[in-house]
Structure formats: C-alpha cells, structure tokens
XYZ file of N, CA and C in Angstrom:
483
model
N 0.847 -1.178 0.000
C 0.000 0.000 0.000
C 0.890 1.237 0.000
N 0.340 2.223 -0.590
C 1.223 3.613 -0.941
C 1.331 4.623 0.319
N 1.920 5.321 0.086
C 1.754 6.513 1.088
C 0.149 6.957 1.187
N -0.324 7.474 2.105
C -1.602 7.540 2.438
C -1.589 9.134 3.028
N -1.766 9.048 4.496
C -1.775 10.412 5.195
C -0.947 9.944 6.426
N -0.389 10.780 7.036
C 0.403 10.841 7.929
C -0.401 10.706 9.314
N -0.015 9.899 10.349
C -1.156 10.285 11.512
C 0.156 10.171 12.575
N 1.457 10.220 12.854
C 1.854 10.592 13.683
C 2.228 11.720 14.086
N 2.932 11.297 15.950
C 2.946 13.178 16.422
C 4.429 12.616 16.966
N 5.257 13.899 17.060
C 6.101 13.870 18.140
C 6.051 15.007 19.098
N 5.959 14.406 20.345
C 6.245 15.203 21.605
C 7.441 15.732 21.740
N 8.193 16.466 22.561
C 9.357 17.634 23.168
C 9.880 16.424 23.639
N 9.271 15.999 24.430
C 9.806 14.581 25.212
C 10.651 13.604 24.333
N 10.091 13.035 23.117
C 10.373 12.342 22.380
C 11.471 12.257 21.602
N 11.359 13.574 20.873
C 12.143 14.567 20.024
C 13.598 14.490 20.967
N 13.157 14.860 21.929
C 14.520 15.272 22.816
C 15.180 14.012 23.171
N 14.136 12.926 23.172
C 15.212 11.359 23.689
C 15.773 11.187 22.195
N 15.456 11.390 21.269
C 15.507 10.799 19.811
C 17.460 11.199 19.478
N 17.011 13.033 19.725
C 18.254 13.893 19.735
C 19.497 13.261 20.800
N 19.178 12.779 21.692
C 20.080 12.494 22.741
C 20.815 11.001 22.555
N 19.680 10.704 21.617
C 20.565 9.257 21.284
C 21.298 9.402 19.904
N 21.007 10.348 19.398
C 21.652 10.515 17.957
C 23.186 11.276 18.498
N 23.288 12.331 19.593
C 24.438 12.597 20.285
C 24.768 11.521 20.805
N 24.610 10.169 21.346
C 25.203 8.850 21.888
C 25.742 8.629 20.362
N 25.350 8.090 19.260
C 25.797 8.027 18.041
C 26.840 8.635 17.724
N 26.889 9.955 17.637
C 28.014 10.568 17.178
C 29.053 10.549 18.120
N 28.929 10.342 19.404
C 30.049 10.346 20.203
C 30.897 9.078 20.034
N 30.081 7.716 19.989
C 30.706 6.292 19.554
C 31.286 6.699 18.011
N 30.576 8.091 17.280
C 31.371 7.626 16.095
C 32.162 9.186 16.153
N 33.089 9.147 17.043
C 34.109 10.482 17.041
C 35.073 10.749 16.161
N 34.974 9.485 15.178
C 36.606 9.999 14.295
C 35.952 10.251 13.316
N 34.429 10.142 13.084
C 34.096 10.062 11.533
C 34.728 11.924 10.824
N 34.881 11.919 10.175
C 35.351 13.268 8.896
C 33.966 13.670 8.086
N 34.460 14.442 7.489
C 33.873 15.212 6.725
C 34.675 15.839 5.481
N 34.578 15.365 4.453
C 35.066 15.911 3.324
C 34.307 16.825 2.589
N 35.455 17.825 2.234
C 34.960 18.571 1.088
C 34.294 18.214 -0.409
N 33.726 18.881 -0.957
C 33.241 18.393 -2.386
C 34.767 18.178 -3.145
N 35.577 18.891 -3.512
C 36.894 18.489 -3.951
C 37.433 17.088 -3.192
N 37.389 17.138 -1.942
C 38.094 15.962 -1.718
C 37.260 14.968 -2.437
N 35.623 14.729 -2.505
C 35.346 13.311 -2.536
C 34.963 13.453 -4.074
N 35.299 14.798 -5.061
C 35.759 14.236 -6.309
C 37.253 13.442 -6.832
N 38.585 13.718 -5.407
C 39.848 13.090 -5.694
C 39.610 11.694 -5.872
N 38.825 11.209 -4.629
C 39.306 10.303 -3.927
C 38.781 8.356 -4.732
N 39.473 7.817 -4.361
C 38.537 6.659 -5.260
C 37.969 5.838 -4.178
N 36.236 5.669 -4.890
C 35.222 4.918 -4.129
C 35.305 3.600 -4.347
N 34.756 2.943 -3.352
C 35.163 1.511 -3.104
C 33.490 1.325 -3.970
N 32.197 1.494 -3.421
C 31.280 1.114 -4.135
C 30.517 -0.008 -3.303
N 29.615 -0.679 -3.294
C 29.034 -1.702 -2.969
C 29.749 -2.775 -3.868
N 29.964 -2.488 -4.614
C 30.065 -3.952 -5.811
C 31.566 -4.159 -5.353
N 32.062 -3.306 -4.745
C 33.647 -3.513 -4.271
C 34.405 -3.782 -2.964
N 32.911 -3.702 -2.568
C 33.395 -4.316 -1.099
C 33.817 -5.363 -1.101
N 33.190 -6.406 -1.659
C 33.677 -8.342 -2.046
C 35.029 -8.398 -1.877
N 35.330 -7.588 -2.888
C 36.691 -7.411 -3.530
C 37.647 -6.918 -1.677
N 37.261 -6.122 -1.152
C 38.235 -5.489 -0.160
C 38.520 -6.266 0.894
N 36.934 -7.334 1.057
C 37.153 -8.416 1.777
C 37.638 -8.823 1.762
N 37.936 -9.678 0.338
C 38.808 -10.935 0.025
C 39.689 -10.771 -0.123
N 40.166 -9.825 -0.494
C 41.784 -9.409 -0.750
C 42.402 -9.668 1.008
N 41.604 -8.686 2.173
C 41.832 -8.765 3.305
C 41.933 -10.135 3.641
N 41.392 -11.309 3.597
C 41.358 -12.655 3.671
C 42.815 -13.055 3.388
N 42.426 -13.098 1.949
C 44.239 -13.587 1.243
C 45.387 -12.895 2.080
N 45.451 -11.784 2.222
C 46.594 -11.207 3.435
C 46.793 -11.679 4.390
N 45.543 -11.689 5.220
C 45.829 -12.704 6.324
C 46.186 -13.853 6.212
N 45.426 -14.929 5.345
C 45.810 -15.933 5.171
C 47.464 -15.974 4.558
N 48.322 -14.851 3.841
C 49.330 -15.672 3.446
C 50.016 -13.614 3.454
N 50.514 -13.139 4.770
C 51.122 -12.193 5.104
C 52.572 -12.317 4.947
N 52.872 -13.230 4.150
C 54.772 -13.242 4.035
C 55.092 -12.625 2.498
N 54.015 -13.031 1.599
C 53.814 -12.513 0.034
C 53.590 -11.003 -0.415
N 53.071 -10.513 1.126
C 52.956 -9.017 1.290
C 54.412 -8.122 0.720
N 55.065 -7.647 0.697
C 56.498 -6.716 0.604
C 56.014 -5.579 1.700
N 57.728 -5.610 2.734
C 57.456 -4.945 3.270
C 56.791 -2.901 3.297
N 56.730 -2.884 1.980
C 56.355 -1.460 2.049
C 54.975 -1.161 2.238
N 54.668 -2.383 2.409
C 53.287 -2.125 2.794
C 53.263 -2.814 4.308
N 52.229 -1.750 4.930
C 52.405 -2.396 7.000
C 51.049 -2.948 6.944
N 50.847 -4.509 6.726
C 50.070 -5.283 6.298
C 48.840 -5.350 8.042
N 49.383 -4.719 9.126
C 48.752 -4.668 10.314
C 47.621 -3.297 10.043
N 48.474 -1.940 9.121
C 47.772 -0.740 8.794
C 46.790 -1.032 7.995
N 47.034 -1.901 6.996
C 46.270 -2.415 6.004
C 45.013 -3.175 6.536
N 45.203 -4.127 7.431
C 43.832 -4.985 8.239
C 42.864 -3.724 9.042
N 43.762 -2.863 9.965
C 43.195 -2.025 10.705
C 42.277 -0.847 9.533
N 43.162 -0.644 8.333
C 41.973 0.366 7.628
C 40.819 -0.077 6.629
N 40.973 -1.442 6.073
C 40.070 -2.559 5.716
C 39.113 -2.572 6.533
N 39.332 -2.832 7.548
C 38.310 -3.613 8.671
C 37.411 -2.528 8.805
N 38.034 -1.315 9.086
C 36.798 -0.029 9.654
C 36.355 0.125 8.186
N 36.830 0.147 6.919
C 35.873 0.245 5.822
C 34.910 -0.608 5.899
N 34.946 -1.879 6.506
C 34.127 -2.959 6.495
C 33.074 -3.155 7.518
N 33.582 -2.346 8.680
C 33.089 -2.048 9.881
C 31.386 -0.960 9.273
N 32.532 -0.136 8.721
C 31.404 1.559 8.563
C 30.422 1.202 7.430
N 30.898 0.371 6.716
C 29.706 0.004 5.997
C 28.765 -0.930 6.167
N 28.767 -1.841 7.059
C 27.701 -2.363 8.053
C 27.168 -1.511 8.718
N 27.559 -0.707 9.438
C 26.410 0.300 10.349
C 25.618 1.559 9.170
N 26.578 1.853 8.078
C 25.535 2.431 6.814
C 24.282 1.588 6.482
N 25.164 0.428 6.588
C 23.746 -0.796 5.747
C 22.384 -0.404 6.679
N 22.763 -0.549 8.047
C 22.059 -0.271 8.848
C 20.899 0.898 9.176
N 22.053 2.133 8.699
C 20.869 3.094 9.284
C 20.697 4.032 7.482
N 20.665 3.545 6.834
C 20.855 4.209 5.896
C 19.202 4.300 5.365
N 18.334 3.067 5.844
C 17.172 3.051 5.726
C 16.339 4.241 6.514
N 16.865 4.425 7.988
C 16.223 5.021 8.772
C 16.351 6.494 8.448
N 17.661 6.750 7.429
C 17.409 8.396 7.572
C 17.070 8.320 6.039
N 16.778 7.402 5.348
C 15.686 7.781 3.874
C 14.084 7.692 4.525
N 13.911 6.635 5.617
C 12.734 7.024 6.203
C 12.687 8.240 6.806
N 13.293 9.119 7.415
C 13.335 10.239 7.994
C 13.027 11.130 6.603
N 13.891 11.033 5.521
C 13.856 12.349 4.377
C 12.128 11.771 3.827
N 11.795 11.011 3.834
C 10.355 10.298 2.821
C 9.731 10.607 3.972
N 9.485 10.610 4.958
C 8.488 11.304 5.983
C 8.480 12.854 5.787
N 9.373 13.347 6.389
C 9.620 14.594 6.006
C 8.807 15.398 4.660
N 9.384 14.516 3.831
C 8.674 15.444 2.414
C 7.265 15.262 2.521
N 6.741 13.808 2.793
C 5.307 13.554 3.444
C 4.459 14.401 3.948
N 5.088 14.791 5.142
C 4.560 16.050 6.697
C 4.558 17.040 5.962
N 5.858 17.247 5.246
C 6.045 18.773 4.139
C 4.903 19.096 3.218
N 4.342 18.186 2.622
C 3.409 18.200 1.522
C 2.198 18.759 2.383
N 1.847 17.487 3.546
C 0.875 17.417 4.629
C 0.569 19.182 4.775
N 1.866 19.880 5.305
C 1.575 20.954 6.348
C 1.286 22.019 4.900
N 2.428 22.014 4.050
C 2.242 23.298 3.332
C 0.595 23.334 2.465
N 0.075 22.365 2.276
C -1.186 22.206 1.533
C -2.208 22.551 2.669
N -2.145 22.210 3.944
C -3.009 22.920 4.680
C -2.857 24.239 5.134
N -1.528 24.407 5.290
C -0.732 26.093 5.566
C -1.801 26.967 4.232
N -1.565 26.492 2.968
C -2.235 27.279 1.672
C -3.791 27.429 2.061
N -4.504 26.481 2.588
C -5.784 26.141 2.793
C -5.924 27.825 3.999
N -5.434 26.955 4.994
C -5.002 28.245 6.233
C -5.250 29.794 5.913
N -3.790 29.778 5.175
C -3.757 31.617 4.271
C -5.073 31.778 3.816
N -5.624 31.390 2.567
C -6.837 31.449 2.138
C -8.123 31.878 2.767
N -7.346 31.029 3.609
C -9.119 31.524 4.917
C -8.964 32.723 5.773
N -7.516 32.901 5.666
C -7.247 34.447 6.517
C -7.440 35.269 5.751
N -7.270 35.053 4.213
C -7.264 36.238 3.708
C -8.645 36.679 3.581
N -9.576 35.651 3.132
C -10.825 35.955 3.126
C -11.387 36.678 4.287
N -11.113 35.866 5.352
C -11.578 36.403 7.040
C -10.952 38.204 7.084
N -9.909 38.480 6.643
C -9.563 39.816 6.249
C -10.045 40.630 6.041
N -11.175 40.036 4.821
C -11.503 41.583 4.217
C -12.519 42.072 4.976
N -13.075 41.252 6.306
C -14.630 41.811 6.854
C -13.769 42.253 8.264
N -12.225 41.976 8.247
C -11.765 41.965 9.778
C -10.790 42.723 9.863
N -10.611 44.264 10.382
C -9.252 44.820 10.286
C -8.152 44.564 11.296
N -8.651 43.642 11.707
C -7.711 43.152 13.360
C -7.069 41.903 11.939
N -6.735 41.698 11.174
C -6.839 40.479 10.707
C -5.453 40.569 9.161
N -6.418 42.077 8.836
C -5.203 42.684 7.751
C -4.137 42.781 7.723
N -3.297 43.285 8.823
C -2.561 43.422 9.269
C -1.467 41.988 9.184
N -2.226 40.842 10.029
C -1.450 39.839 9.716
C -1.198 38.931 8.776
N -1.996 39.416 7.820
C -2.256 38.836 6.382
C -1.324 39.662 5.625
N -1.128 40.897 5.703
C -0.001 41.696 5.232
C 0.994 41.066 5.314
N 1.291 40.760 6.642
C 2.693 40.096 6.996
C 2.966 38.631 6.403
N 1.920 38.051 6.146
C 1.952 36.751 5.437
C 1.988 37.022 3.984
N 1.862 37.646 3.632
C 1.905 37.932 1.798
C 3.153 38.079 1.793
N 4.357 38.506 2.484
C 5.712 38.756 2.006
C 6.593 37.404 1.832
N 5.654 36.266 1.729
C 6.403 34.535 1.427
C 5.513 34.360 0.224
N 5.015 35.262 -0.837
C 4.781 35.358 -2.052
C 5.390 36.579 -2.685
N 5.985 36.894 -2.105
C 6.290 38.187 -3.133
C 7.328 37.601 -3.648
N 7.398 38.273 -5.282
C 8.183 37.635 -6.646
C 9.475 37.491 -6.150
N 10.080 36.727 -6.739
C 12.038 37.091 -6.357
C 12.367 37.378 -8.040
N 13.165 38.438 -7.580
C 13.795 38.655 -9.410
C 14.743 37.613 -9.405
N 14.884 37.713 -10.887
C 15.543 36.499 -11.455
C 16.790 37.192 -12.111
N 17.862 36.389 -11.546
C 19.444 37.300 -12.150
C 19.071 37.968 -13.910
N 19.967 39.382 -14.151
C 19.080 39.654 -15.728
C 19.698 38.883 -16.506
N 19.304 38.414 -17.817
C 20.305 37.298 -19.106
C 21.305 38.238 -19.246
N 22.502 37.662 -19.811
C 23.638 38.236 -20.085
C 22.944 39.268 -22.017
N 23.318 40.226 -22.198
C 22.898 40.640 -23.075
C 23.561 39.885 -24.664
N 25.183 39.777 -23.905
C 25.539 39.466 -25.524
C 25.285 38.000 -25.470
N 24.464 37.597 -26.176
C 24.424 35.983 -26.389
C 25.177 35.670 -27.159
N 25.740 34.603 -27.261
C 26.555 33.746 -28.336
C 25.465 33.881 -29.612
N 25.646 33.688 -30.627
C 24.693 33.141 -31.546
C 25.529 32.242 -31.983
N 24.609 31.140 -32.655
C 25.023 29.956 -33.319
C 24.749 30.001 -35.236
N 25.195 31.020 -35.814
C 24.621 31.355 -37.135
C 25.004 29.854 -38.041
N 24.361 29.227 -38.884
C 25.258 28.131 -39.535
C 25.372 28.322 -40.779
C-alpha cells in the first residue's frame, strides 16, 4: 500500500530522547570526517560492488602475510580494511532510517504546506470583513512576493550556420 496520510505526532519529550541518542551516536562515532566536495571528487570509491573485492583481498593477506612486501604495514592495512568494512555495516544499517526520515519529512512537508495554503486562504478571506486580521495577512503575503531572477547576459553567443 502507498503513502496515504500521515497520523503521527512527536512530543518535546520524544524529540529530545531521539536527539540524545543521535548525540550517543556521534560520540561512539568520534573519528568520523567530513570531506569537502573536492576531496570526494579526488578520492577513489570503493562502491558496494567492491566491497567483495576489499574483503577478500583482506582474507588472502591474512591468510598468506609473508607474500605481502614490506612497504606495505600489512597490520595498517587490516586495521583500515576492517573499519571500511566495519562503517559500511552500520551504513547498511541506518541508511534506511534516515531515507525514512527524508520520505516522511517530504510527506509532513506536503501534509503541512497544503493545509498552511488552505489556512492563508481563509485568513485572507476572514480579512476583508476583519481589520484586526489585515494586518497579519499583510505580513503573510511577504512569502509570495516575486524574487527577481538574475538579468540574461545581453551578448548571447549566436550559433549562425
């Protein structure tokens, strides 16, 4: 069955245990980074389809660590494998819960702003018989007013053929 209508609530209460465990989260995960858009165009992605691959390679090392050459510190190598292997199990994990979070969200979003429009409508109408009323309807019209749009560059290219 499809999306329907939304019928949950969250309480202050709730919200606030929710937040407090998502700070427990980030504290267990203290080393995670943050890259720039440049960095994570440098860098090369492992992928889902390549994890197999990072495993098994990790396997074969262990299993036969003398074939290694020392320029590689085959202990650095297990230790930065493993947390790739590590961090992408707990992605597997919650990766559902915060697309459920963004697909709710847009849900509630749709939910509120279509009744918010409904809302305005009725103020504005209620307005015109109410001058206690104008006033705040004034103030609500300034989340419609136009936005200019940067001007076109005048000289266009033309493409004559």
């Amino acid at each position: 069955m499809g999306y329907q209508k939304l019928s949950a609530k969250l309480d202050a209460e709730r919200v606030a245990r929710i937040i407090s465990k998502i700070q427990e989260l980030k504290a267990e995960l203290d080393f995670v980074i943050n890259l720039s858009n440049e960095e994570r165009k440098t860098l090369r992605k492992v992928a889902e389809k390549r994890q197999g691959y990072v495993n098994d390679v990790l396997i074969a090392v262990k299993a036969n660590p003398k074939t290694i050459p020392g320029v590689i510190d085959t202990e650095d190598y297990y230790y930065r494998a493993k947390l790739y292997l590590d961090l992408a199990e707990i992605n597997m994990h919650i990766q559902p819960v915060i697309e459920g979070i963004s697909d709710t969200m847009m849900a509630a979003g749709n939910e509120a702003i279509t009744l918010t429009d409904q809302c305005y409508g009725f103020l504005k109408q209620a307005s015109r018989g109410n001058s206690n009323l104008t006033d705040t309807v004034s103030k609500l019209s300034k989340h419609f007013a136009s936005r200019s749009r940067p001007a076109e560059p005048e000289d266009k290219p033309t493409t004559d053929l």
